[in-house]
Short mmCIF file of C-alpha atoms and ligand atoms in Angstrom, two decimals:
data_model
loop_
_atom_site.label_atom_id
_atom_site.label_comp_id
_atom_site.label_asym_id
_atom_site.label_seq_id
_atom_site.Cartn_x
_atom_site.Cartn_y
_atom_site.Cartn_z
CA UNK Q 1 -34.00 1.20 -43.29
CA UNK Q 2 -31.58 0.52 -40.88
CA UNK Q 3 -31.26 -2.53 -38.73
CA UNK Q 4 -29.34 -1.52 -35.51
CA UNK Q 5 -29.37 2.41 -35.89
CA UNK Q 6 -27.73 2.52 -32.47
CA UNK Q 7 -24.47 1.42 -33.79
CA UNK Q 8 -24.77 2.04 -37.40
CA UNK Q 9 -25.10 5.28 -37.22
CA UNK Q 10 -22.88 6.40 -34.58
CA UNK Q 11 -21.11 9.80 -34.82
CA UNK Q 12 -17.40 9.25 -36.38
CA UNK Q 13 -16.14 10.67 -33.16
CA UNK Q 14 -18.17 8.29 -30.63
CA UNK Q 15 -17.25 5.17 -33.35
CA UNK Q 16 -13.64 6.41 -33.22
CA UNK Q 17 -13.73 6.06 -29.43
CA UNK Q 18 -15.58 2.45 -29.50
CA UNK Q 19 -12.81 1.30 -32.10
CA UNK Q 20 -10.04 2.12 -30.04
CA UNK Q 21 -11.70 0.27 -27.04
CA UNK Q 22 -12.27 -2.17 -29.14
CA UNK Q 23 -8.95 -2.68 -30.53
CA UNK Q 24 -7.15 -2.52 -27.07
CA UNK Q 25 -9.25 -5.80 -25.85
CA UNK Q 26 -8.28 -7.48 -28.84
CA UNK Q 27 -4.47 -6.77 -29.38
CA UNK Q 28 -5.04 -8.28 -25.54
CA UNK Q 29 -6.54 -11.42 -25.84
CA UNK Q 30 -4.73 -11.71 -29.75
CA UNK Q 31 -1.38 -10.96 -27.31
CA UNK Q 32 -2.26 -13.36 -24.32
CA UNK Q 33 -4.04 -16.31 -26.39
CA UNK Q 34 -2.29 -16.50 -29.84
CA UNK Q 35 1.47 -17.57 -29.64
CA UNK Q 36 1.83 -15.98 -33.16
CA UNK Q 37 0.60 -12.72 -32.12
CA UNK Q 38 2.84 -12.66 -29.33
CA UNK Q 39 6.11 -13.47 -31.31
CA UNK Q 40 5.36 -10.87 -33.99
CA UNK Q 41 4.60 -7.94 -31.70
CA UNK Q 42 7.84 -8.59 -29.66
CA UNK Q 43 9.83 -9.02 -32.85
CA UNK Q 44 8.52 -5.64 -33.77
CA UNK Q 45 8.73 -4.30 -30.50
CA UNK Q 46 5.13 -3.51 -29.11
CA UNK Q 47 3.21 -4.46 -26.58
CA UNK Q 48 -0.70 -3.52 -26.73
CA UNK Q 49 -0.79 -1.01 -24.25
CA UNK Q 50 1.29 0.61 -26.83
CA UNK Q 51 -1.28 1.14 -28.88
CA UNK Q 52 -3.78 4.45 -27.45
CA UNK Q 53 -5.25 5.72 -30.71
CA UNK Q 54 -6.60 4.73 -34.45
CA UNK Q 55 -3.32 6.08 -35.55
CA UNK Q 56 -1.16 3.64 -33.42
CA UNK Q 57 -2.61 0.95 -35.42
CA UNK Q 58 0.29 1.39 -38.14
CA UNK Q 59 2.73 0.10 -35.59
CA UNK Q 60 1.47 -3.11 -35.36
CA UNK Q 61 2.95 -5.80 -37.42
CA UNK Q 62 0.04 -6.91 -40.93
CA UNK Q 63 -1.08 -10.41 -40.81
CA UNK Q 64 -0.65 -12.37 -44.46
CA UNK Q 65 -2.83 -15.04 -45.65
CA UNK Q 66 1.09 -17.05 -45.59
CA UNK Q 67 0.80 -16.62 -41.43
CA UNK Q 68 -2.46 -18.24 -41.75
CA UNK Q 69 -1.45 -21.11 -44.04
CA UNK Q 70 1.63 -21.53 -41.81
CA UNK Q 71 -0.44 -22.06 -38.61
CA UNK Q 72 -3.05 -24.47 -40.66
CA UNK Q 73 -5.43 -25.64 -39.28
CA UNK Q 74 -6.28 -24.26 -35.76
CA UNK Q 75 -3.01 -22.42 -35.21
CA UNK Q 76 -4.09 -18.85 -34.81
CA UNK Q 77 -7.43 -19.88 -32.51
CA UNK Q 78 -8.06 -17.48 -29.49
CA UNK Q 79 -10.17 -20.09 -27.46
CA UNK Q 80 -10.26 -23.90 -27.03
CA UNK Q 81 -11.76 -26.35 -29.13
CA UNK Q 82 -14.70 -26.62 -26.83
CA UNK Q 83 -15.40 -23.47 -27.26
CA UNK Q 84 -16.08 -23.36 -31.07
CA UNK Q 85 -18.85 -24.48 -32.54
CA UNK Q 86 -18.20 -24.24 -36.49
CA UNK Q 87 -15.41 -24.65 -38.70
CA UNK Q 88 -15.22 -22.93 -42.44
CA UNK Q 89 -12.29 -22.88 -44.70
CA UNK Q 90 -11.77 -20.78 -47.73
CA UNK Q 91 -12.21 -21.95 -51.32
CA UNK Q 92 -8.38 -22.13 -51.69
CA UNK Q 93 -8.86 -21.00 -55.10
CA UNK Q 94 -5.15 -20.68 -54.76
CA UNK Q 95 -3.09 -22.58 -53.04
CA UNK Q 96 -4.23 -24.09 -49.18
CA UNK Q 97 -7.13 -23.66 -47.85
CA UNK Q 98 -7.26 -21.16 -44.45
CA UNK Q 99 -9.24 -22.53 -41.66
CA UNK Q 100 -11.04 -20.37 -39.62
CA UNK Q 101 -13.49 -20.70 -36.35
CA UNK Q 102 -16.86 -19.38 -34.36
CA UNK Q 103 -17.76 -19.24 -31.12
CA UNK Q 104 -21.72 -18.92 -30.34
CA UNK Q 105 -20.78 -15.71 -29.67
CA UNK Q 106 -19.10 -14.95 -33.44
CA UNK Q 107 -22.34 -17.07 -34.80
CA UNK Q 108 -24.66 -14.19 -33.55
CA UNK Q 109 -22.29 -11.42 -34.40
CA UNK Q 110 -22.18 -12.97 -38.16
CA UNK Q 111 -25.68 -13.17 -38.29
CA UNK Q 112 -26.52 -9.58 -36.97
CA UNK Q 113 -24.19 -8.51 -39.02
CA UNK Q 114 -25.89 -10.32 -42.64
CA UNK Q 115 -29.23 -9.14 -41.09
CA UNK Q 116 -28.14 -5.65 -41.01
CA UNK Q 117 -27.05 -6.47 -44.92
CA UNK Q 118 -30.28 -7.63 -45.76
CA UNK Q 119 -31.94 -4.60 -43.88
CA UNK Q 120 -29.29 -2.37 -46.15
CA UNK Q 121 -31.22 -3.97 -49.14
CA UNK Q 122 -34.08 -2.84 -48.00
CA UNK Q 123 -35.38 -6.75 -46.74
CA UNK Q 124 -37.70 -7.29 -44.20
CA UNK Q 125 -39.75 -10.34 -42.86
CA UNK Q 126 -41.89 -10.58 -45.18
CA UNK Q 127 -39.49 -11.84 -47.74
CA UNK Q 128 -38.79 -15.00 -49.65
CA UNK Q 129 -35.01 -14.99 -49.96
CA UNK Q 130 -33.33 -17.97 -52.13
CA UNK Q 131 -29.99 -18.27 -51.36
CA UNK Q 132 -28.21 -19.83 -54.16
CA UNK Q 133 -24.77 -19.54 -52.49
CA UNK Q 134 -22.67 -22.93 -51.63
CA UNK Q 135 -23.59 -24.58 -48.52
CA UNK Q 136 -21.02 -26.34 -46.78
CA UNK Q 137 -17.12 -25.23 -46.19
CA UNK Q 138 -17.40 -21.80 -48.17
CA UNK Q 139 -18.93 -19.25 -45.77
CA UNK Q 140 -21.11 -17.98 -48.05
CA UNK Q 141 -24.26 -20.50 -48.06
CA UNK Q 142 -24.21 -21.23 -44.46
CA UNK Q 143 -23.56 -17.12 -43.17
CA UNK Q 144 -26.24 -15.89 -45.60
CA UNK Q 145 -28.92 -18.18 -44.24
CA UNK Q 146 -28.23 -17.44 -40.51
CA UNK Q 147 -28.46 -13.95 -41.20
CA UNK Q 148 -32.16 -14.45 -43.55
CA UNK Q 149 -33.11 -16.00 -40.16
CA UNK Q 150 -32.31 -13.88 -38.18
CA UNK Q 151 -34.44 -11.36 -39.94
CA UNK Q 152 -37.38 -13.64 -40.16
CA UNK Q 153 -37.42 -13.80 -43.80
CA UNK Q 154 -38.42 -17.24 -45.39
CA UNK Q 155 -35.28 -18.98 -46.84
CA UNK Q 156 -34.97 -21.40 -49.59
CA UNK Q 157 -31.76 -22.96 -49.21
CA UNK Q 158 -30.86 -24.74 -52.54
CA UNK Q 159 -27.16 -23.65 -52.54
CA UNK Q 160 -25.39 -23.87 -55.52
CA UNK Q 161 -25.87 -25.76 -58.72
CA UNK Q 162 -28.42 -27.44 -59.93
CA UNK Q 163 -29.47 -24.97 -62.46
CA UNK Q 164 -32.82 -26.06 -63.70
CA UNK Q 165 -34.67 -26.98 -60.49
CA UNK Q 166 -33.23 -23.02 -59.10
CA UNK Q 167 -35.28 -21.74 -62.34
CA UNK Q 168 -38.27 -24.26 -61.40
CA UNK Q 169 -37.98 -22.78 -57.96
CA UNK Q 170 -37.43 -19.27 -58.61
CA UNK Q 171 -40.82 -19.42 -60.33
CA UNK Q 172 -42.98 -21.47 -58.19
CA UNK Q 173 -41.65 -20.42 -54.87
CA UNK Q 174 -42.21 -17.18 -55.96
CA UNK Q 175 -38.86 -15.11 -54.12
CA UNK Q 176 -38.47 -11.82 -54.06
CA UNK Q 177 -35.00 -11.83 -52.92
CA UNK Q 178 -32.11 -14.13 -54.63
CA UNK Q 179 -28.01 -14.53 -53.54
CA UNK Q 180 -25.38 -16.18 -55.33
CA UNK Q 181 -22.45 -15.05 -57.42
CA UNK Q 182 -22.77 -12.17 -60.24
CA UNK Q 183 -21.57 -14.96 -62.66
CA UNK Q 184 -24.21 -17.38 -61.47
CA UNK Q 185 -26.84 -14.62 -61.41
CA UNK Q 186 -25.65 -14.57 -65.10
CA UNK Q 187 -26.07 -18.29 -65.55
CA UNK Q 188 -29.41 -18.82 -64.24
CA UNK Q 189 -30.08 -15.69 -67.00
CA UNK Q 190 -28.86 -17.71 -69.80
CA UNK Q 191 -30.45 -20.91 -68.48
CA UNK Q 192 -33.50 -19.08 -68.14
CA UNK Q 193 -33.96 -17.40 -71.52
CA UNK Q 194 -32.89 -20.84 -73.23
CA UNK Q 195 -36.00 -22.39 -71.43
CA UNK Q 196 -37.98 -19.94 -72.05
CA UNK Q 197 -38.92 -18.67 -68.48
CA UNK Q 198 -40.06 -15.24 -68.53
CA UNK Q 199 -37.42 -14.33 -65.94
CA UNK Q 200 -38.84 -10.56 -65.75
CA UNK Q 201 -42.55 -12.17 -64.26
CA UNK Q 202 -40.51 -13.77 -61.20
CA UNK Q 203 -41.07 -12.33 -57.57
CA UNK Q 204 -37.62 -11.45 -57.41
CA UNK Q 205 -36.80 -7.64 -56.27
CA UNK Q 206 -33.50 -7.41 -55.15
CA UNK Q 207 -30.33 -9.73 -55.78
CA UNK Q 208 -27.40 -9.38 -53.13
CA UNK Q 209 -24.56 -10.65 -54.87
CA UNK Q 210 -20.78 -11.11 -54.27
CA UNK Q 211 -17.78 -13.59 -53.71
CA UNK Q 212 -16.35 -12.63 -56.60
CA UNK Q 213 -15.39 -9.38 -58.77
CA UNK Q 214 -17.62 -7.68 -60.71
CA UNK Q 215 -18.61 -4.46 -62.98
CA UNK Q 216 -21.22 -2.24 -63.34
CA UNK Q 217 -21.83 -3.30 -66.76
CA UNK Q 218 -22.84 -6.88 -64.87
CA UNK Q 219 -24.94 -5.03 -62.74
CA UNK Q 220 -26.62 -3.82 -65.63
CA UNK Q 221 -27.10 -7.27 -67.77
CA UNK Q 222 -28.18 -8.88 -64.02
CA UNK Q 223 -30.58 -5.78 -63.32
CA UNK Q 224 -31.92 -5.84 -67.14
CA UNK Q 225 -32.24 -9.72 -66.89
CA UNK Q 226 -34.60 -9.91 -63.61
CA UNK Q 227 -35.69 -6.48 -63.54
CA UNK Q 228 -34.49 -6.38 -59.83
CA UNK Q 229 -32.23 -4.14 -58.02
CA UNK Q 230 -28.72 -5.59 -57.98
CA UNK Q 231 -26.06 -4.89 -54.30
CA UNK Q 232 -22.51 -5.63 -53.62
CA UNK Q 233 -22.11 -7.54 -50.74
CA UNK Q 234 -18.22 -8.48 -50.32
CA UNK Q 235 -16.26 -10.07 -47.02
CA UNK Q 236 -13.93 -12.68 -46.80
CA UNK Q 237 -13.39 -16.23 -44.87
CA UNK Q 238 -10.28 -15.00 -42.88
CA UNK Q 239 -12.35 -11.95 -41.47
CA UNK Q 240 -15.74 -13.79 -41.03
CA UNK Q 241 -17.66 -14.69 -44.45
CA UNK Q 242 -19.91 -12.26 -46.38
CA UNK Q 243 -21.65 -9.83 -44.02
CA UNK Q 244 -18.29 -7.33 -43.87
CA UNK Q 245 -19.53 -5.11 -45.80
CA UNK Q 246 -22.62 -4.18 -48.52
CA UNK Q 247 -24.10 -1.60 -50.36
CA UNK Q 248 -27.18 -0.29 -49.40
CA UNK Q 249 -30.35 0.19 -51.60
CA UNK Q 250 -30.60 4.01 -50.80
CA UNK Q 251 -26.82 4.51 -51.96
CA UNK Q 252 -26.22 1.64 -54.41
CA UNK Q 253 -22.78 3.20 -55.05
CA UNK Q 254 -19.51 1.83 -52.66
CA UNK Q 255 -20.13 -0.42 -49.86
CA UNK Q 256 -20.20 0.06 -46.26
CA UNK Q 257 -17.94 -1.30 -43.27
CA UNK Q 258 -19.59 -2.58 -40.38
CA UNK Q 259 -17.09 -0.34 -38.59
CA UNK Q 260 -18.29 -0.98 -35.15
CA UNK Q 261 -16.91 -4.88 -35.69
CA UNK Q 262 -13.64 -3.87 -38.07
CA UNK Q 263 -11.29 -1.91 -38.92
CA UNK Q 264 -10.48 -1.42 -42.31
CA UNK Q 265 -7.48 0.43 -43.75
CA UNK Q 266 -6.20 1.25 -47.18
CA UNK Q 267 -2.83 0.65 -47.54
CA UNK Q 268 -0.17 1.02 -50.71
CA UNK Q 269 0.03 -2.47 -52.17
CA UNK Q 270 3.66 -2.75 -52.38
CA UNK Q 271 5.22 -0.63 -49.35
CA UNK Q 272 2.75 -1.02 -46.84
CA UNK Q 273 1.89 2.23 -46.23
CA UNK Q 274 -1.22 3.88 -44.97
CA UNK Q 275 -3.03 5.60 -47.70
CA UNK Q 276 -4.46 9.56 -48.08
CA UNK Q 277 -8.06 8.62 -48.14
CA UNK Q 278 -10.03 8.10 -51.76
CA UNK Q 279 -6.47 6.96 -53.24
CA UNK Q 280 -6.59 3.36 -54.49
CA UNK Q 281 -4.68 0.45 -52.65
CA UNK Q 282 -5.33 -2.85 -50.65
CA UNK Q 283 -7.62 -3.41 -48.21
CA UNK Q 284 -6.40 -4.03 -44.40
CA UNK Q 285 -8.95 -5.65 -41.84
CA UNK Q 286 -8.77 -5.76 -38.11
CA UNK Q 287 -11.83 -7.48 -36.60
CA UNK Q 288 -12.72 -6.14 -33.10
CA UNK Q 289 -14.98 -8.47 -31.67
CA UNK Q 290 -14.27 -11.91 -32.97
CA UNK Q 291 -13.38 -14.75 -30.59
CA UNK Q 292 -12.45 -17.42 -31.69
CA UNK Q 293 -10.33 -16.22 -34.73
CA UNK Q 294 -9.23 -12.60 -33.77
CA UNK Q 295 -7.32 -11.53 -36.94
CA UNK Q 296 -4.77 -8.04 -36.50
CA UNK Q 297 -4.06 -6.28 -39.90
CA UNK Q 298 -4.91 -8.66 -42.56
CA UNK Q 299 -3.45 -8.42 -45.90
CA UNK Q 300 -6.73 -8.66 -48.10
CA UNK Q 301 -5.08 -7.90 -51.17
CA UNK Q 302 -8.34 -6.81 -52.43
CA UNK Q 303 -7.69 -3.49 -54.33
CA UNK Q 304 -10.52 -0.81 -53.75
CA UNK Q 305 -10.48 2.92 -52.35
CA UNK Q 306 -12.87 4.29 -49.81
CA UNK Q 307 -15.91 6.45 -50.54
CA UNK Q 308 -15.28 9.44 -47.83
CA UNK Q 309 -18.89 11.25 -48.75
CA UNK Q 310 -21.29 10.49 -46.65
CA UNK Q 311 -24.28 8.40 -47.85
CA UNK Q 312 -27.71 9.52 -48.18
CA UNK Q 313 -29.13 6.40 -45.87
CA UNK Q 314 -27.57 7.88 -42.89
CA UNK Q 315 -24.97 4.98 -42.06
CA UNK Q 316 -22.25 6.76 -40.92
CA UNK Q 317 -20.22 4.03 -41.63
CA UNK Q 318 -17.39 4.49 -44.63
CA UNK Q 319 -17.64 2.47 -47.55
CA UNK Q 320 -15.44 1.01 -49.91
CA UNK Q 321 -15.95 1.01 -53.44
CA UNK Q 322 -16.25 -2.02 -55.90
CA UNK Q 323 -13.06 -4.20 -55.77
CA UNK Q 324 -11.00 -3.46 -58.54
CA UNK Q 325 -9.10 -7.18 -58.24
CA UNK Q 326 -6.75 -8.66 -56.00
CA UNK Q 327 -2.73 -7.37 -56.38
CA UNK Q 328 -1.97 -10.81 -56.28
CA UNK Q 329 -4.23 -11.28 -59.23
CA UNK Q 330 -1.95 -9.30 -61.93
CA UNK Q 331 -0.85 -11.71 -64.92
CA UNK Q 332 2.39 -10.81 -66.14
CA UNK Q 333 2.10 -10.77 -70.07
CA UNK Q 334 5.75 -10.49 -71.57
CA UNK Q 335 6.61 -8.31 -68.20
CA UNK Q 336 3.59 -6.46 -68.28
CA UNK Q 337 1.17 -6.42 -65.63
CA UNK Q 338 -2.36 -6.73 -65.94
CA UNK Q 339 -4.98 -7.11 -64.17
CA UNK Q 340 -8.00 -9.36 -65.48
CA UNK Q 341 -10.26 -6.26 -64.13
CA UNK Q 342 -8.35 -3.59 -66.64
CA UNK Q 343 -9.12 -6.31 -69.28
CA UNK Q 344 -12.33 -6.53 -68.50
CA UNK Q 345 -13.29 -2.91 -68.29
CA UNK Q 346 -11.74 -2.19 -72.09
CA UNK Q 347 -14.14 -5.28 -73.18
CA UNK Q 348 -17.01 -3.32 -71.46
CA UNK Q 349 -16.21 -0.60 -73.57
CA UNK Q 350 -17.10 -2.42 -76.54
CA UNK Q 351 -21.06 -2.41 -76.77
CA UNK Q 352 -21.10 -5.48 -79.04
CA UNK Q 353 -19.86 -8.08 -76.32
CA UNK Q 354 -21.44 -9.48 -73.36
CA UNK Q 355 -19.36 -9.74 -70.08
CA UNK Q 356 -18.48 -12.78 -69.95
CA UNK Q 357 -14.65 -13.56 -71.07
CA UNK Q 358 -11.88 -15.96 -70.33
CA UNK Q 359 -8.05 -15.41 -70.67
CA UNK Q 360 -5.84 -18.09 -71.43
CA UNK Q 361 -2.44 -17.54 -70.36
CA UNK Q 362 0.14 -19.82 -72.07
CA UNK Q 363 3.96 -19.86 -73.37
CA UNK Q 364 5.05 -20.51 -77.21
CA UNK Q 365 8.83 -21.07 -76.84
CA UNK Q 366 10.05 -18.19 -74.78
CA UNK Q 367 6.93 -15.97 -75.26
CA UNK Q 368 3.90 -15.39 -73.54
CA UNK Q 369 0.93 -15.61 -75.39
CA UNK Q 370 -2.32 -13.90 -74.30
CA UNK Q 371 -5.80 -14.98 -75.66
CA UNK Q 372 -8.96 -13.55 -75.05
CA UNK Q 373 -11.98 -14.96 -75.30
CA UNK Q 374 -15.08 -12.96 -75.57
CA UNK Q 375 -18.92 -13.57 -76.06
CA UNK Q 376 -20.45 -11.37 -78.35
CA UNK Q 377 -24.05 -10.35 -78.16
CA UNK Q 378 -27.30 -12.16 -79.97
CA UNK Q 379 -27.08 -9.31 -81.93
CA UNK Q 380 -24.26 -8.90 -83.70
CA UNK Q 381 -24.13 -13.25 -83.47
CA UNK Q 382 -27.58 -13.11 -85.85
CA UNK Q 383 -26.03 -10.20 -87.97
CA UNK Q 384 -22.74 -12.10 -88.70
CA UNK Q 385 -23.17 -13.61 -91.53
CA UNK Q 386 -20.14 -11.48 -92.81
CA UNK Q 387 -17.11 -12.62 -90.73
CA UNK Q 388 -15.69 -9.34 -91.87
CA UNK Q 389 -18.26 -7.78 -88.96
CA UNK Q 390 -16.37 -10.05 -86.34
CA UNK Q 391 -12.83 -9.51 -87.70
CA UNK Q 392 -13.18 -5.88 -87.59
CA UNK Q 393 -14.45 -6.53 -83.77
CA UNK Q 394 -11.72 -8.58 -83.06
CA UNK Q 395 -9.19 -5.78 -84.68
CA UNK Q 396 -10.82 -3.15 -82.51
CA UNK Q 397 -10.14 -5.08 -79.27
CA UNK Q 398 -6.97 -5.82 -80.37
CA UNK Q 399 -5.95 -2.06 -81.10
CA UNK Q 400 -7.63 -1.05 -77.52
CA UNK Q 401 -5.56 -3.67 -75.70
CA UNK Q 402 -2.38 -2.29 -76.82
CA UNK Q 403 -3.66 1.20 -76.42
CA UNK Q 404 -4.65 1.39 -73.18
CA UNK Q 405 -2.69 -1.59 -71.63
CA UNK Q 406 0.46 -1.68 -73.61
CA UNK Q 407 -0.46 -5.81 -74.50
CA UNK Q 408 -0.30 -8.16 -77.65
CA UNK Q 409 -3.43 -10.37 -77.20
CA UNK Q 410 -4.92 -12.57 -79.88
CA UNK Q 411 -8.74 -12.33 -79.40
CA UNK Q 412 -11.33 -14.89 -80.42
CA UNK Q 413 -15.01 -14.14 -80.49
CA UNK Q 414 -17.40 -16.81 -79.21
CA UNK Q 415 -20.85 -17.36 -79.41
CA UNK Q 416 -23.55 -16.11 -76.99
CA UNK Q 417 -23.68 -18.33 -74.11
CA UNK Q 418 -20.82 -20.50 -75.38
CA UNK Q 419 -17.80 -20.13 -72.44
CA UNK Q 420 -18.37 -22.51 -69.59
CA UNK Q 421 -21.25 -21.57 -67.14
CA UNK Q 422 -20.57 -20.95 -63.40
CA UNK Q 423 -21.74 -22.55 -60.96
CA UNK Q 424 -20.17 -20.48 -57.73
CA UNK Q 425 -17.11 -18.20 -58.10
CA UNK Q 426 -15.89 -18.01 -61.82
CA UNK Q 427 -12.10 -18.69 -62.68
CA UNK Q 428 -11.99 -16.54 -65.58
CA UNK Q 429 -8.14 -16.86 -65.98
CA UNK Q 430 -6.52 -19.91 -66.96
CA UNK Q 431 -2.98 -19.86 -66.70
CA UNK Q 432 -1.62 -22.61 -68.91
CA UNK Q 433 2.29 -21.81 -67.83
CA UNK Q 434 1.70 -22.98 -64.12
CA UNK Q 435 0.55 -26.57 -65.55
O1 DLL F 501 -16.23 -15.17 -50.88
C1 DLL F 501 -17.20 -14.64 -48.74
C2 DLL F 501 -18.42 -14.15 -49.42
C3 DLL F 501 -19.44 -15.03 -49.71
C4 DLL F 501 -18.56 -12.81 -49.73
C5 DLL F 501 -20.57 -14.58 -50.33
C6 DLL F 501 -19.71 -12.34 -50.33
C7 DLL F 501 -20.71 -13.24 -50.63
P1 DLL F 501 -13.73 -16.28 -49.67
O2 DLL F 501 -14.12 -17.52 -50.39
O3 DLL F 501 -12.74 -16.36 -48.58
O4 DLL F 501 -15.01 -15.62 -49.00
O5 DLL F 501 -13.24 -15.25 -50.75
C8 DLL F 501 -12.93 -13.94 -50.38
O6 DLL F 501 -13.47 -13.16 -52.61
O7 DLL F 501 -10.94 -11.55 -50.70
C9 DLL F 501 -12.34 -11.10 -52.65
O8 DLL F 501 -11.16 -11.29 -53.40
C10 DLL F 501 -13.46 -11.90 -53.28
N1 DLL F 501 -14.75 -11.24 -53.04
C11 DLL F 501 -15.68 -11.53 -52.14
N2 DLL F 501 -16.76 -10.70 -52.27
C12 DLL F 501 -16.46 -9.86 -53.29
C13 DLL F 501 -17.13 -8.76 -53.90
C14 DLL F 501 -16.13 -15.15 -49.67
N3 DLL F 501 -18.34 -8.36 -53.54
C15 DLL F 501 -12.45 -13.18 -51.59
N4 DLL F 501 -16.49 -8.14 -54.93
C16 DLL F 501 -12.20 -11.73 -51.29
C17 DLL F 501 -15.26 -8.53 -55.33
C18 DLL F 501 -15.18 -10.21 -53.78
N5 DLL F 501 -14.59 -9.55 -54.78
#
């Protein structure tokens, strides 16, 4: 099903066209409203009119999360205070947090745009969705719910936390739909199962779930917990919340761009550059019909590659595929960089282990030290009486570290259910040489 086929399934040529148009308003107002805008196009020497086509774009100067920070709070606003009507900020899981803006105007283009997510997961009216996502600052309780409104589902807002009464919920509010984070998806699983709730029985159909990276191989434990259909649904504060982009049921493979409302680009990491579509690199967003916070070329760092088949639901819109990390997010072990998401895709290798691990990054002397911490499964837990099953785990993981990511880790098996539970996004690196 698709919400507003009009626009979401326009022909690339016709969206091309209504992109451009699009863009040329907003370099405008970004130009005319934003002193920042106007300093960095004339320090690089453009002026919008410049810019007549989609492959102009690259001439326009990116816009970090730094220029953000810099112009904290209300800096980089397009209209006057009396003109917004809600504030967010981002986690600031690193560093500041960036403060961003709505008009009414950006409130109804937010929620059309999460309705058209839920519609993607195959949603209607009719259901009960609980939306386990923070309310409050973090865009993620608050844009969910307008967008479950807007559709005329029934919401349960209990936001995040509060594990036990979600459970109590989940099974006498009978949902059919549930959001949150994968990893709290996962903890209301383990909470479940340790009070005995027959989580399979629930209402629950589909979970939309993002904020955070995942895997497939969470998917899988999410899907095999609930027996419900598990989505993708990714955006970002800077660009407007979640509602960016989602995978749809039909699909379930790469997420698509609301294209009509952004532009997305893949660009090299390092250099800048525009990518050759399907290669790997970081995501670049233009939003096209914001307000209040018109952002030009934003530096995502989110590392992905675009899907360039088209998709069987008939969204001609491209999609993205899972985020592979954040470029920023490389740990640098003894020079080597890793990413937590390499790490984590040699653990899923390993059928004994669940997916839940923590590194701990820390410094003996001169050295960097790398520990892994890893839950094995029930199984193997029950069956290891001999810890000569575990060391020879441990060994393996060991071995495939160096093997495939050229790193010395130490690696310490835990117990089922044993690493800290998460309540919204997980921190699942903890970098001890910072402290
Ligand atoms: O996390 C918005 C959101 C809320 C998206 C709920 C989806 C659901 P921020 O707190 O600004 O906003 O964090 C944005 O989180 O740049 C990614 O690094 C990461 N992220 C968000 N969704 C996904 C996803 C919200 N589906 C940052 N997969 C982004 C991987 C994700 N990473």
């Amino acid at each position: 099903m698709i919400y507003n086929e009009d626009f979401e399934t326009l022909p690339r040529e016709v969206l091309e066209t209504l992109q451009v148009r699009r863009l040329q308003q907003v370099l405008q107002r970004a130009y005319h409203t934003v002193g920042f805008y106007k300093k960095t196009f004339d320090k690089a020497g453009i002026r919008p009119d410049d810019i007549k086509s989609l492959a102009d774009i690259g001439r326009v100067p990116f816009t970090t999360k730094q220029d953000i920070v810099d112009n904290y709070p209300f800096g980089l606003f397009a209209v006057p205070m009396s003109n917004i009507v809600r504030l967010h900020a981002s986690s600031g899981m690193k560093g500041r947090a960036t403060v961003v803006g709505y008009t009414k105007r950006d409130i109804e283009t937010w929620s059309e745009l999460m309705t058209r997510c839920f519609v993607a997961a195959g949603l209607t009216k009719n259901d009960i969705i609980l939306n386990a996502f923070s309310y409050g600052l973090f865009t993620g309780g608050l844009g969910v719910h307008y967008g479950a409104e807007k559709l005329g589902a029934s919401v349960i807002p209990t936001s995040g936390g509060n594990t036990k009464r979600q459970l109590m919920i989940l099974q006498d509010f009978g949902p059919t739909a549930i959001c949150c984070t994968p990893s709290y998806a996962l903890t209301l699983a383990a909470q479940g199962r340790e009070m005995g709730v027959d989580l399979k029985a629930l209402k629950l159909r589909v979970g939309i779930f993002g904020g955070e990276p995942w895997s497939d191989k969470i998917r899988q434990a999410i899907e095999d917990a609930f027996g419900i259909k598990a989505l993708d649904l990714y955006g970002m504060t800077e660009v407007m919340g979640p509602g960016v982009s989602i995978e749809c049921i039909e699909g379930r493979k790469g997420m698509h761009v609301f294209e009509d409302h952004f532009i997305v680009e893949m660009v090299h990491p390092e250099t800048g550059a525009i990518l050759p579509p399907g290669e790997q690199g970081e995501l670049v967003f233009t939003t096209l019909t914001k307000e209040a916070f018109p952002l030009i070329r934003y530096r995502t760092r989110d590392l992905s590659r675009f899907i360039i088949e088209p998709c069987r639901c008939g969204r001609s819109h491209i999609r993205i595929d899972r985020i592979k990390g954040r470029s920023d997010d490389a740990i640098s072990i003894r020079g080597v960089n890793v990413f937590p998401a390499q790490i984590e895709s040699v653990l899923t290798g390993i059928k004994e282990l669940e997916p839940k691990y923590r590194l701990i990054v820390d410094r003996a002397g001169t050295m960097d030290t790398l520990e892994i911490q890893v839950e094995v499964n029930e199984k193997i837990f029950s069956d290891s009486g001999e810890v000569r099953v575990l060391q020879n785990i441990e060994r393996r993981i060991a071995k495939d570290m160096k093997d495939y990511l050229g790193i010395s880790a130490k690696i310490k098996l835990v117990e089922p259910n044993s690493l800290p539970l998460a309540e919204g996004k997980t921190a699942q690196v903890l970098d001890k040489r910072q402290i």
